[in-house]
Amino acid sequence: GEAAMPAVRLFSRDGAAVAEEVPNAAAWQDGAVLHIGDARYRVERNPPALTELRLPRSLLAGFPVCPKVSAEFAAPQHCLFRWFREQRPAGGGDEAGEAAGEAWVETAAAERVFTPSNALVGLRLKLRCTPGDGDRRYGPAREVESSGPVEAGPGACTFDARHLYTKKVCGHGSVRAVSYNILADTYAQTEFSRTVLYPYCAPYALEIDYRQNLLKKELAGYSADLICLQEVDKSVFVDSLAPALDAFGLEGLFRIKEKQHEGLATFYRRDKFSLLSQHDIAFSEALLSEPLHKELCEQLAKYPLVQEKVLQRSSVLQVSVLQSTTDPSRKLCVANTHLYWHPKGGNIRLIQIAVAMSHIKHVACDLYPSVPVIFCGDFNSTPSSGTYSFISSGGIAEDHEDWVSNGEEERCSMSLSHPFKLLSACGEPAYTNYVGGFHGCLDYIFIDRNALEVEQVIPLPSHEEITTHQALPSVSHPSDHIALICDLKWK
């Protein structure tokens, strides 16, 4: 005869048998017990589990260590974190070090972000993380050890004094905005950058792991509600900035420049704003395909040389519409861009900004009528440029000298206008970019002067601080640009 099938029964948490006709979704509850013959199996539904736990490669004393935590059925804010440091080797000799290498001492820190003290220089760190779902359910813990020891930090940084103004998040009636070109690794680490652009910068200070330490501390210390970044490497966003700023309460959006492996990032404070919609574009693509730009496109077609240059650029515009969590009637249209860089490319930038303004008008006038605009970015344009004048005044004439910025054969004259009343919230600093061969004001936070006003501008570092190590970047400043920070309030 055949072997008898073992009896299969399912019992709920409180020991009652579950009837066969109960649907699966209801039958398989947490804590239920499955009996198969004499065997007993405890049912666990979607237990919290870590899928990734990583520490940054470089650890500096005095700088926050933000692990990358990815989990299923769990959230980083509900996980438990325990930090350990290596035992100091007792006495000399390599043997002592070898033996002690396995001994870890728990630190008092039990937060997601850990800032090692100077006492930990020379020691490696270990993190034990237990995933949780906020419902008092926890999954199996995982551990990760740092690849190297904590190293000494650079001492004073250019942003330390600025943090004195930004210790706390500003109130719900105000918005602290930051715009910052953070210098993409893709450009910082080229032979040209090391030898020609930034020869004054110590090579280790140009490395991405080192600069990331400074950046995360700098950005976290601004307690911002909105952060618009330019020159963000995709991997820096995914592995470093998004996890770090997430731990400080900010949600991030990323838009890549197709050809360059770097792009734009916009972060917003989760408990102040929710994201209503995104309207990102690539200038060249929008110009060709969107009916919105038909007229500009036809004008540009008369100037094939310029048209080709404009269409070759991979510059993008990131546009996000946010809504206040405390007052849903308050919405913001936040735009972020990085315009073409060439000193003689004023005409190209004018076309790019014309496309940007039309697109922002579409979002802030048509889709969300009369939403206030905040437009941040590296505009690669000084206050004396046509681009700055166009944004600030609302128009530009066809005889403006910037139409011939690259010589007569690349002239492309047209008159342009936009309906906004925009103001540079941080004014016109002497410079926002300071490298060996150039310094000038290229970065701005433009605000809708009808709806918003400036509460305070966080002072830029002093000229003395910027030039301590000749120019930027340096061991105490992670980029060749300087962050702009201002507090805005609704009128």
Tab-separated table of C-alpha atoms in Angstrom:
chain	number	residue	atom	x	y	z
A	1	GLY	CA	0.000	0.000	0.000
A	2	GLU	CA	0.998	3.665	-0.274
A	3	ALA	CA	2.613	5.541	2.625
A	4	ALA	CA	-0.029	7.521	4.531
A	5	MET	CA	0.109	11.273	3.880
A	6	PRO	CA	0.971	13.144	7.094
A	7	ALA	CA	-1.890	15.196	8.521
A	8	VAL	CA	-1.597	18.890	7.674
A	9	ARG	CA	-3.336	21.398	9.963
A	10	LEU	CA	-2.953	25.160	10.429
A	11	PHE	CA	-3.562	26.729	13.836
A	12	SER	CA	-3.925	30.465	14.511
A	13	ARG	CA	-1.819	32.302	17.092
A	14	ASP	CA	-4.306	31.584	19.869
A	15	GLY	CA	-4.340	27.829	19.105
A	16	ALA	CA	-7.637	27.599	17.186
A	17	ALA	CA	-7.668	25.408	14.068
A	18	VAL	CA	-8.004	27.434	10.841
A	19	ALA	CA	-10.873	26.105	8.677
A	20	GLU	CA	-9.972	24.951	5.137
A	21	GLU	CA	-12.341	27.407	3.441
A	22	VAL	CA	-10.583	30.505	4.972
A	23	PRO	CA	-8.775	32.348	2.090
A	24	ASN	CA	-4.955	32.319	2.116
A	25	ALA	CA	-4.584	36.036	2.852
A	26	ALA	CA	-6.534	35.603	6.093
A	27	ALA	CA	-5.282	32.120	7.000
A	28	TRP	CA	-1.527	32.722	7.025
A	29	GLN	CA	-1.146	35.160	9.881
A	30	ASP	CA	1.999	36.021	11.801
A	31	GLY	CA	2.500	33.627	14.676
A	32	ALA	CA	0.259	30.945	13.166
A	33	VAL	CA	1.574	27.360	13.513
A	34	LEU	CA	1.585	24.833	10.687
A	35	HIS	CA	1.466	21.139	11.734
A	36	ILE	CA	2.735	18.622	9.201
A	37	GLY	CA	2.534	15.235	10.902
A	38	ASP	CA	4.628	15.676	14.044
A	39	ALA	CA	6.601	18.669	12.727
A	40	ARG	CA	5.678	22.220	13.791
A	41	TYR	CA	6.447	25.349	11.712
A	42	ARG	CA	5.973	28.900	12.947
A	43	VAL	CA	4.533	31.207	10.276
A	44	GLU	CA	6.264	34.541	9.747
A	45	ARG	CA	4.819	36.917	7.170
A	46	ASN	CA	7.129	39.370	5.414
A	47	PRO	CA	9.676	39.541	8.243
A	48	PRO	CA	11.874	42.670	8.269
A	49	ALA	CA	15.152	41.920	6.478
A	50	LEU	CA	18.255	43.878	5.489
A	51	THR	CA	19.167	43.690	1.812
A	52	GLU	CA	22.174	46.010	2.037
A	53	LEU	CA	24.329	47.387	4.830
A	54	ARG	CA	27.411	49.411	3.886
A	55	LEU	CA	29.800	51.820	5.549
A	56	PRO	CA	31.579	54.560	3.572
A	57	ARG	CA	35.165	53.788	2.554
A	58	SER	CA	36.648	56.817	4.289
A	59	LEU	CA	35.990	57.657	7.958
A	60	LEU	CA	37.140	60.976	9.444
A	61	ALA	CA	37.085	61.934	13.120
A	62	GLY	CA	34.501	64.660	13.701
A	63	PHE	CA	32.553	63.817	10.512
A	64	PRO	CA	29.260	61.897	10.432
A	65	VAL	CA	29.397	58.261	9.317
A	66	CYS	CA	26.133	57.521	7.484
A	67	PRO	CA	25.628	53.854	6.597
A	68	LYS	CA	23.739	52.850	3.472
A	69	VAL	CA	20.807	50.777	4.716
A	70	SER	CA	18.403	49.006	2.353
A	71	ALA	CA	15.712	46.729	3.725
A	72	GLU	CA	12.542	44.814	2.866
A	73	PHE	CA	9.473	45.170	5.120
A	74	ALA	CA	11.512	47.522	7.293
A	75	ALA	CA	12.562	51.173	7.300
A	76	PRO	CA	15.930	52.612	8.342
A	77	GLN	CA	14.280	54.904	10.903
A	78	HIS	CA	12.859	51.827	12.691
A	79	CYS	CA	16.056	49.759	12.639
A	80	LEU	CA	18.255	49.346	15.707
A	81	PHE	CA	21.883	50.431	15.389
A	82	ARG	CA	24.809	49.449	17.617
A	83	TRP	CA	28.293	50.798	16.934
A	84	PHE	CA	31.526	49.112	18.010
A	85	ARG	CA	35.157	50.144	17.841
A	86	GLU	CA	38.272	48.012	17.659
A	87	GLN	CA	40.086	47.203	20.858
A	88	ARG	CA	43.395	49.089	21.043
A	89	PRO	CA	46.308	46.658	20.693
A	90	ALA	CA	47.800	46.016	24.138
A	91	GLY	CA	51.527	46.760	24.076
A	92	GLY	CA	53.716	46.618	20.955
A	93	GLY	CA	54.260	43.743	18.562
A	94	ASP	CA	52.177	42.618	15.628
A	95	GLU	CA	51.038	39.510	17.537
A	96	ALA	CA	49.190	41.633	20.066
A	97	GLY	CA	47.477	43.510	17.287
A	98	GLU	CA	46.538	40.259	15.520
A	99	ALA	CA	45.079	38.790	18.675
A	100	ALA	CA	43.149	41.941	19.548
A	101	GLY	CA	41.916	42.412	16.002
A	102	GLU	CA	38.787	40.405	16.797
A	103	ALA	CA	37.918	42.192	20.021
A	104	TRP	CA	35.267	44.911	19.643
A	105	VAL	CA	34.152	47.375	22.282
A	106	GLU	CA	30.605	48.758	22.076
A	107	THR	CA	30.358	52.553	21.971
A	108	ALA	CA	27.563	54.516	23.628
A	109	ALA	CA	26.157	55.508	20.216
A	110	ALA	CA	22.908	53.822	19.207
A	111	GLU	CA	21.859	56.145	16.373
A	112	ARG	CA	21.827	55.592	12.640
A	113	VAL	CA	24.511	58.281	12.146
A	114	PHE	CA	27.694	58.010	14.196
A	115	THR	CA	30.346	60.723	14.485
A	116	PRO	CA	33.655	59.221	15.659
A	117	SER	CA	35.691	61.265	18.138
A	118	ASN	CA	39.433	61.954	17.858
A	119	ALA	CA	39.968	59.168	20.412
A	120	LEU	CA	38.968	56.659	17.709
A	121	VAL	CA	41.630	57.699	15.188
A	122	GLY	CA	43.499	54.567	14.065
A	123	LEU	CA	40.669	52.196	14.985
A	124	ARG	CA	38.195	50.449	12.715
A	125	LEU	CA	34.444	50.579	13.349
A	126	LYS	CA	31.765	47.912	13.226
A	127	LEU	CA	28.025	48.439	12.898
A	128	ARG	CA	25.375	45.909	13.935
A	129	CYS	CA	21.967	46.678	12.492
A	130	THR	CA	18.683	44.953	13.359
A	131	PRO	CA	15.911	45.666	10.823
A	132	GLY	CA	12.559	46.791	12.258
A	133	ASP	CA	9.218	47.756	10.735
A	134	GLY	CA	8.012	50.247	13.357
A	135	ASP	CA	5.464	47.678	14.491
A	136	ARG	CA	7.761	46.138	17.101
A	137	ARG	CA	8.767	43.402	14.656
A	138	TYR	CA	12.462	42.797	14.134
A	139	GLY	CA	14.360	40.618	11.684
A	140	PRO	CA	17.825	39.036	11.797
A	141	ALA	CA	20.697	41.452	12.538
A	142	ARG	CA	23.596	41.995	10.151
A	143	GLU	CA	27.066	43.338	10.830
A	144	VAL	CA	29.486	45.311	8.711
A	145	GLU	CA	33.056	46.363	9.493
A	146	SER	CA	34.789	49.428	8.102
A	147	SER	CA	37.435	48.692	5.487
A	148	GLY	CA	39.935	51.021	7.158
A	149	PRO	CA	40.460	52.899	10.412
A	150	VAL	CA	39.093	56.296	11.416
A	151	GLU	CA	41.510	58.985	10.193
A	152	ALA	CA	42.177	62.455	11.564
A	153	GLY	CA	39.942	65.189	10.127
A	154	PRO	CA	41.204	68.459	8.597
A	155	GLY	CA	40.403	70.649	11.604
A	156	ALA	CA	38.454	73.821	10.819
A	157	CYS	CA	36.373	73.832	7.624
A	158	THR	CA	35.013	76.772	5.630
A	159	PHE	CA	31.438	75.878	6.621
A	160	ASP	CA	31.948	75.639	10.399
A	161	ALA	CA	31.195	79.322	10.979
A	162	ARG	CA	28.141	79.149	8.703
A	163	HIS	CA	26.683	76.314	10.776
A	164	LEU	CA	26.390	78.721	13.712
A	165	TYR	CA	23.540	80.383	11.782
A	166	THR	CA	21.801	77.122	10.847
A	167	LYS	CA	21.763	75.034	14.016
A	168	LYS	CA	18.008	74.505	13.912
A	169	VAL	CA	15.476	73.880	11.161
A	170	CYS	CA	13.532	77.116	10.583
A	171	GLY	CA	9.815	77.383	11.458
A	172	HIS	CA	6.908	76.250	9.275
A	173	GLY	CA	6.322	79.739	7.859
A	174	SER	CA	9.890	79.806	6.515
A	175	VAL	CA	11.942	77.805	4.022
A	176	ARG	CA	15.721	77.434	4.171
A	177	ALA	CA	17.039	76.903	0.648
A	178	VAL	CA	20.529	75.831	-0.420
A	179	SER	CA	22.034	75.827	-3.932
A	180	TYR	CA	25.430	74.207	-4.418
A	181	ASN	CA	27.575	72.902	-7.273
A	182	ILE	CA	29.366	70.072	-5.453
A	183	LEU	CA	32.020	69.326	-8.156
A	184	ALA	CA	31.468	65.977	-9.833
A	185	ASP	CA	34.092	63.296	-9.270
A	186	THR	CA	34.024	62.801	-13.030
A	187	TYR	CA	35.678	66.247	-13.391
A	188	ALA	CA	37.677	66.485	-10.135
A	189	GLN	CA	39.839	63.428	-10.776
A	190	THR	CA	41.024	64.023	-14.331
A	191	GLU	CA	44.709	64.583	-15.016
A	192	PHE	CA	43.788	68.065	-16.306
A	193	SER	CA	42.016	68.943	-13.049
A	194	ARG	CA	44.856	67.685	-10.872
A	195	THR	CA	47.624	69.442	-12.793
A	196	VAL	CA	46.016	72.499	-14.451
A	197	LEU	CA	42.725	73.440	-12.754
A	198	TYR	CA	43.469	72.617	-9.104
A	199	PRO	CA	47.266	72.155	-8.815
A	200	TYR	CA	47.140	73.858	-5.388
A	201	CYS	CA	44.813	71.185	-3.950
A	202	ALA	CA	46.355	68.221	-2.099
A	203	PRO	CA	45.610	65.127	-4.235
A	204	TYR	CA	43.937	63.248	-1.356
A	205	ALA	CA	41.522	66.156	-0.898
A	206	LEU	CA	40.290	65.743	-4.497
A	207	GLU	CA	39.344	62.129	-3.911
A	208	ILE	CA	35.640	61.436	-3.807
A	209	ASP	CA	35.646	59.546	-0.483
A	210	TYR	CA	37.397	62.418	1.256
A	211	ARG	CA	35.169	65.097	-0.266
A	212	GLN	CA	32.039	63.096	0.581
A	213	ASN	CA	32.908	63.293	4.282
A	214	LEU	CA	33.108	67.078	4.101
A	215	LEU	CA	29.997	67.394	1.950
A	216	LYS	CA	27.780	65.302	4.181
A	217	LYS	CA	28.829	67.228	7.277
A	218	GLU	CA	28.405	70.547	5.470
A	219	LEU	CA	24.946	69.775	4.092
A	220	ALA	CA	23.646	68.152	7.283
A	221	GLY	CA	24.743	71.192	9.285
A	222	TYR	CA	22.637	73.607	7.206
A	223	SER	CA	19.356	72.081	8.535
A	224	ALA	CA	17.837	72.997	5.169
A	225	ASP	CA	14.315	72.434	3.851
A	226	LEU	CA	15.347	72.534	0.190
A	227	ILE	CA	18.724	71.626	-1.274
A	228	CYS	CA	19.429	71.988	-4.988
A	229	LEU	CA	22.721	70.412	-6.061
A	230	GLN	CA	24.521	70.437	-9.396
A	231	GLU	CA	27.301	68.118	-10.661
A	232	VAL	CA	26.044	65.135	-8.699
A	233	ASP	CA	27.558	61.797	-9.782
A	234	LYS	CA	24.892	59.100	-9.983
A	235	SER	CA	26.799	56.804	-7.604
A	236	VAL	CA	27.378	59.673	-5.161
A	237	PHE	CA	23.625	60.305	-5.083
A	238	VAL	CA	22.634	56.648	-4.662
A	239	ASP	CA	25.348	55.412	-2.299
A	240	SER	CA	26.290	58.505	-0.350
A	241	LEU	CA	24.107	61.628	-0.433
A	242	ALA	CA	20.624	60.094	-0.530
A	243	PRO	CA	21.276	57.719	2.428
A	244	ALA	CA	23.033	60.432	4.446
A	245	LEU	CA	20.455	63.166	3.886
A	246	ASP	CA	17.658	60.618	4.387
A	247	ALA	CA	19.002	60.135	7.913
A	248	PHE	CA	18.693	63.903	8.429
A	249	GLY	CA	15.064	63.987	7.267
A	250	LEU	CA	15.446	64.864	3.569
A	251	GLU	CA	14.023	63.060	0.547
A	252	GLY	CA	16.038	63.235	-2.691
A	253	LEU	CA	15.210	63.401	-6.404
A	254	PHE	CA	17.849	62.857	-9.080
A	255	ARG	CA	17.998	63.765	-12.770
A	256	ILE	CA	20.954	62.551	-14.837
A	257	LYS	CA	22.542	64.420	-17.763
A	258	GLU	CA	22.481	61.617	-20.280
A	259	LYS	CA	26.017	61.928	-21.696
A	260	GLN	CA	27.844	62.894	-18.529
A	261	HIS	CA	27.081	60.403	-15.726
A	262	GLU	CA	26.384	63.386	-13.479
A	263	GLY	CA	23.307	65.477	-12.986
A	264	LEU	CA	21.040	67.433	-10.663
A	265	ALA	CA	19.622	66.553	-7.256
A	266	THR	CA	16.809	68.232	-5.343
A	267	PHE	CA	16.216	67.340	-1.697
A	268	TYR	CA	13.224	68.446	0.372
A	269	ARG	CA	12.455	68.082	4.085
A	270	ARG	CA	9.936	65.270	4.496
A	271	ASP	CA	8.025	66.634	7.458
A	272	LYS	CA	7.611	70.059	5.800
A	273	PHE	CA	6.844	69.112	2.195
A	274	SER	CA	5.358	66.355	0.112
A	275	LEU	CA	6.061	65.918	-3.604
A	276	LEU	CA	3.062	66.648	-5.841
A	277	SER	CA	4.697	66.172	-9.251
A	278	GLN	CA	7.927	66.272	-11.257
A	279	HIS	CA	8.440	68.003	-14.593
A	280	ASP	CA	12.098	67.497	-15.557
A	281	ILE	CA	13.323	68.179	-19.087
A	282	ALA	CA	16.504	68.030	-21.159
A	283	PHE	CA	16.779	71.392	-22.968
A	284	SER	CA	17.715	70.034	-26.409
A	285	GLU	CA	15.001	67.382	-26.380
A	286	ALA	CA	12.282	69.749	-25.123
A	287	LEU	CA	13.221	72.345	-27.722
A	288	LEU	CA	12.741	69.811	-30.520
A	289	SER	CA	9.683	67.961	-29.300
A	290	GLU	CA	7.531	70.218	-27.106
A	291	PRO	CA	4.926	72.429	-28.848
A	292	LEU	CA	5.596	74.936	-26.046
A	293	HIS	CA	8.945	75.886	-27.656
A	294	LYS	CA	7.812	75.807	-31.281
A	295	GLU	CA	8.319	79.529	-31.859
A	296	LEU	CA	11.781	79.604	-30.267
A	297	CYS	CA	12.709	76.488	-32.234
A	298	GLU	CA	11.720	78.147	-35.530
A	299	GLN	CA	13.708	81.277	-34.663
A	300	LEU	CA	16.751	79.177	-33.773
A	301	ALA	CA	16.546	77.242	-37.053
A	302	LYS	CA	17.699	80.449	-38.827
A	303	TYR	CA	21.055	80.108	-37.057
A	304	PRO	CA	22.243	76.529	-37.836
A	305	LEU	CA	25.657	76.915	-36.126
A	306	VAL	CA	24.089	77.999	-32.845
A	307	GLN	CA	21.243	75.548	-33.185
A	308	GLU	CA	23.695	72.683	-33.494
A	309	LYS	CA	25.607	73.801	-30.391
A	310	VAL	CA	22.408	74.088	-28.366
A	311	LEU	CA	21.242	70.634	-29.455
A	312	GLN	CA	24.608	69.043	-28.605
A	313	ARG	CA	24.401	70.071	-24.950
A	314	SER	CA	23.081	67.578	-22.422
A	315	SER	CA	22.035	70.245	-19.874
A	316	VAL	CA	18.855	69.480	-17.955
A	317	LEU	CA	16.261	71.297	-15.858
A	318	GLN	CA	14.774	69.678	-12.776
A	319	VAL	CA	11.343	70.963	-11.753
A	320	SER	CA	9.468	69.691	-8.689
A	321	VAL	CA	6.153	70.902	-7.301
A	322	LEU	CA	6.004	70.619	-3.507
A	323	GLN	CA	3.140	71.086	-1.093
A	324	SER	CA	3.422	72.209	2.527
A	325	THR	CA	2.447	69.434	4.950
A	326	THR	CA	0.978	71.885	7.472
A	327	ASP	CA	-0.807	74.204	5.018
A	328	PRO	CA	-1.848	72.360	1.813
A	329	SER	CA	-2.752	75.671	0.133
A	330	ARG	CA	0.968	76.498	0.118
A	331	LYS	CA	2.731	75.041	-2.866
A	332	LEU	CA	6.178	75.708	-4.337
A	333	CYS	CA	7.619	75.180	-7.787
A	334	VAL	CA	11.311	74.364	-7.234
A	335	ALA	CA	13.525	74.486	-10.329
A	336	ASN	CA	17.186	73.485	-10.473
A	337	THR	CA	19.621	73.705	-13.400
A	338	HIS	CA	23.241	73.828	-14.524
A	339	LEU	CA	23.731	75.849	-17.715
A	340	TYR	CA	26.424	75.452	-20.394
A	341	TRP	CA	29.838	76.401	-18.991
A	342	HIS	CA	31.929	77.914	-21.811
A	343	PRO	CA	33.016	81.550	-21.167
A	344	LYS	CA	32.008	82.482	-24.725
A	345	GLY	CA	28.741	80.539	-24.609
A	346	GLY	CA	26.498	83.409	-23.507
A	347	ASN	CA	24.234	82.968	-26.536
A	348	ILE	CA	23.813	79.233	-25.823
A	349	ARG	CA	22.932	79.991	-22.182
A	350	LEU	CA	20.337	82.544	-23.318
A	351	ILE	CA	18.584	79.899	-25.424
A	352	GLN	CA	18.772	77.384	-22.557
A	353	ILE	CA	17.314	79.857	-20.070
A	354	ALA	CA	14.565	80.825	-22.521
A	355	VAL	CA	13.532	77.158	-22.701
A	356	ALA	CA	13.749	76.928	-18.895
A	357	MET	CA	11.543	79.989	-18.346
A	358	SER	CA	8.895	78.762	-20.832
A	359	HIS	CA	8.833	75.385	-19.150
A	360	ILE	CA	8.608	76.866	-15.632
A	361	LYS	CA	5.818	79.142	-16.879
A	362	HIS	CA	3.958	76.063	-18.146
A	363	VAL	CA	4.249	74.422	-14.698
A	364	ALA	CA	3.723	77.473	-12.457
A	365	CYS	CA	1.116	79.311	-14.543
A	366	ASP	CA	-0.779	76.609	-16.494
A	367	LEU	CA	-0.550	73.408	-14.430
A	368	TYR	CA	-0.517	75.047	-10.985
A	369	PRO	CA	-1.774	78.599	-11.463
A	370	SER	CA	0.157	81.233	-9.468
A	371	VAL	CA	2.486	78.875	-7.610
A	372	PRO	CA	5.574	80.696	-6.247
A	373	VAL	CA	8.838	79.792	-7.999
A	374	ILE	CA	12.257	79.154	-6.472
A	375	PHE	CA	14.855	78.748	-9.232
A	376	CYS	CA	18.301	77.546	-8.089
A	377	GLY	CA	21.389	76.619	-9.989
A	378	ASP	CA	24.816	77.149	-11.436
A	379	PHE	CA	23.906	79.506	-14.277
A	380	ASN	CA	27.540	79.998	-15.354
A	381	SER	CA	26.594	83.646	-15.770
A	382	THR	CA	27.880	86.681	-13.888
A	383	PRO	CA	25.552	89.517	-12.807
A	384	SER	CA	26.663	91.549	-15.862
A	385	SER	CA	25.531	88.817	-18.295
A	386	GLY	CA	22.514	88.717	-20.577
A	387	THR	CA	21.259	85.569	-18.832
A	388	TYR	CA	21.210	87.241	-15.403
A	389	SER	CA	19.608	90.353	-16.844
A	390	PHE	CA	16.943	88.300	-18.658
A	391	ILE	CA	16.010	86.343	-15.510
A	392	SER	CA	15.904	89.460	-13.310
A	393	SER	CA	14.223	91.920	-15.675
A	394	GLY	CA	11.862	89.598	-17.518
A	395	GLY	CA	13.205	90.348	-20.977
A	396	ILE	CA	16.179	90.663	-23.311
A	397	ALA	CA	16.548	92.703	-26.480
A	398	GLU	CA	17.810	91.321	-29.786
A	399	ASP	CA	20.706	93.774	-29.795
A	400	HIS	CA	22.115	92.540	-26.453
A	401	GLU	CA	25.873	91.944	-26.743
A	402	ASP	CA	25.554	88.362	-25.448
A	403	TRP	CA	23.922	87.324	-28.728
A	404	VAL	CA	27.387	87.789	-30.274
A	405	SER	CA	29.324	86.311	-27.359
A	406	ASN	CA	31.227	83.934	-29.643
A	407	GLY	CA	31.744	86.235	-32.618
A	408	GLU	CA	29.634	87.508	-35.486
A	409	GLU	CA	29.347	84.155	-37.287
A	410	GLU	CA	27.495	82.794	-34.261
A	411	ARG	CA	25.157	85.726	-33.754
A	412	CYS	CA	21.545	84.697	-33.139
A	413	SER	CA	19.519	87.762	-32.281
A	414	MET	CA	16.018	87.486	-30.851
A	415	SER	CA	14.007	89.244	-28.196
A	416	LEU	CA	12.722	87.091	-25.350
A	417	SER	CA	10.470	87.619	-22.354
A	418	HIS	CA	9.025	85.768	-19.357
A	419	PRO	CA	6.220	86.732	-16.962
A	420	PHE	CA	7.962	86.256	-13.596
A	421	LYS	CA	9.254	88.836	-11.129
A	422	LEU	CA	12.422	87.133	-9.927
A	423	LEU	CA	14.975	88.342	-7.412
A	424	SER	CA	18.395	86.923	-6.546
A	425	ALA	CA	17.787	86.085	-2.873
A	426	CYS	CA	21.493	86.092	-1.945
A	427	GLY	CA	22.192	89.241	-3.964
A	428	GLU	CA	25.345	89.362	-6.072
A	429	PRO	CA	28.266	88.049	-4.011
A	430	ALA	CA	31.786	88.895	-5.232
A	431	TYR	CA	32.163	85.215	-6.148
A	432	THR	CA	30.482	81.829	-5.690
A	433	ASN	CA	33.204	80.006	-7.665
A	434	TYR	CA	36.872	80.471	-6.751
A	435	VAL	CA	39.556	78.560	-8.636
A	436	GLY	CA	43.175	79.395	-9.448
A	437	GLY	CA	42.431	81.026	-12.791
A	438	PHE	CA	38.975	82.517	-12.169
A	439	HIS	CA	36.592	83.777	-9.561
A	440	GLY	CA	33.110	85.115	-10.110
A	441	CYS	CA	29.468	84.957	-9.147
A	442	LEU	CA	27.832	82.123	-11.134
A	443	ASP	CA	25.294	80.631	-8.728
A	444	TYR	CA	21.929	82.027	-7.670
A	445	ILE	CA	18.728	81.305	-5.812
A	446	PHE	CA	16.059	83.253	-7.692
A	447	ILE	CA	12.764	83.731	-5.861
A	448	ASP	CA	9.309	84.904	-6.806
A	449	ARG	CA	9.282	88.391	-5.303
A	450	ASN	CA	5.476	88.577	-5.391
A	451	ALA	CA	5.064	85.634	-3.033
A	452	LEU	CA	8.333	85.244	-1.130
A	453	GLU	CA	10.721	87.471	0.771
A	454	VAL	CA	14.218	87.007	2.146
A	455	GLU	CA	14.376	86.557	5.904
A	456	GLN	CA	18.139	86.098	6.145
A	457	VAL	CA	21.109	85.259	3.940
A	458	ILE	CA	23.723	83.061	5.583
A	459	PRO	CA	27.035	84.903	5.087
A	460	LEU	CA	29.548	83.325	2.708
A	461	PRO	CA	32.944	82.299	4.120
A	462	SER	CA	35.413	85.187	4.386
A	463	HIS	CA	37.928	85.837	1.610
A	464	GLU	CA	40.618	84.848	4.095
A	465	GLU	CA	39.000	81.437	4.698
A	466	ILE	CA	38.556	80.814	0.960
A	467	THR	CA	42.182	81.681	0.176
A	468	THR	CA	43.802	79.948	3.202
A	469	HIS	CA	44.820	77.128	0.857
A	470	GLN	CA	45.128	79.442	-2.183
A	471	ALA	CA	41.798	78.573	-3.828
A	472	LEU	CA	39.020	75.965	-3.962
A	473	PRO	CA	38.669	73.027	-3.566
A	474	SER	CA	40.946	72.413	-0.578
A	475	VAL	CA	41.394	70.100	2.390
A	476	SER	CA	38.776	72.172	4.212
A	477	HIS	CA	36.313	72.808	1.351
A	478	PRO	CA	34.907	70.008	-0.848
A	479	SER	CA	34.048	71.919	-4.043
A	480	ASP	CA	35.280	74.729	-6.281
A	481	HIS	CA	31.919	76.463	-5.660
A	482	ILE	CA	30.465	77.854	-2.441
A	483	ALA	CA	26.997	76.933	-1.212
A	484	LEU	CA	24.353	79.680	-1.222
A	485	ILE	CA	21.950	79.546	1.730
A	486	CYS	CA	18.995	81.737	2.572
A	487	ASP	CA	15.873	81.687	4.706
A	488	LEU	CA	12.735	82.694	2.844
A	489	LYS	CA	9.244	83.368	4.084
A	490	TRP	CA	5.832	83.586	2.478
A	491	LYS	CA	4.599	87.135	2.061
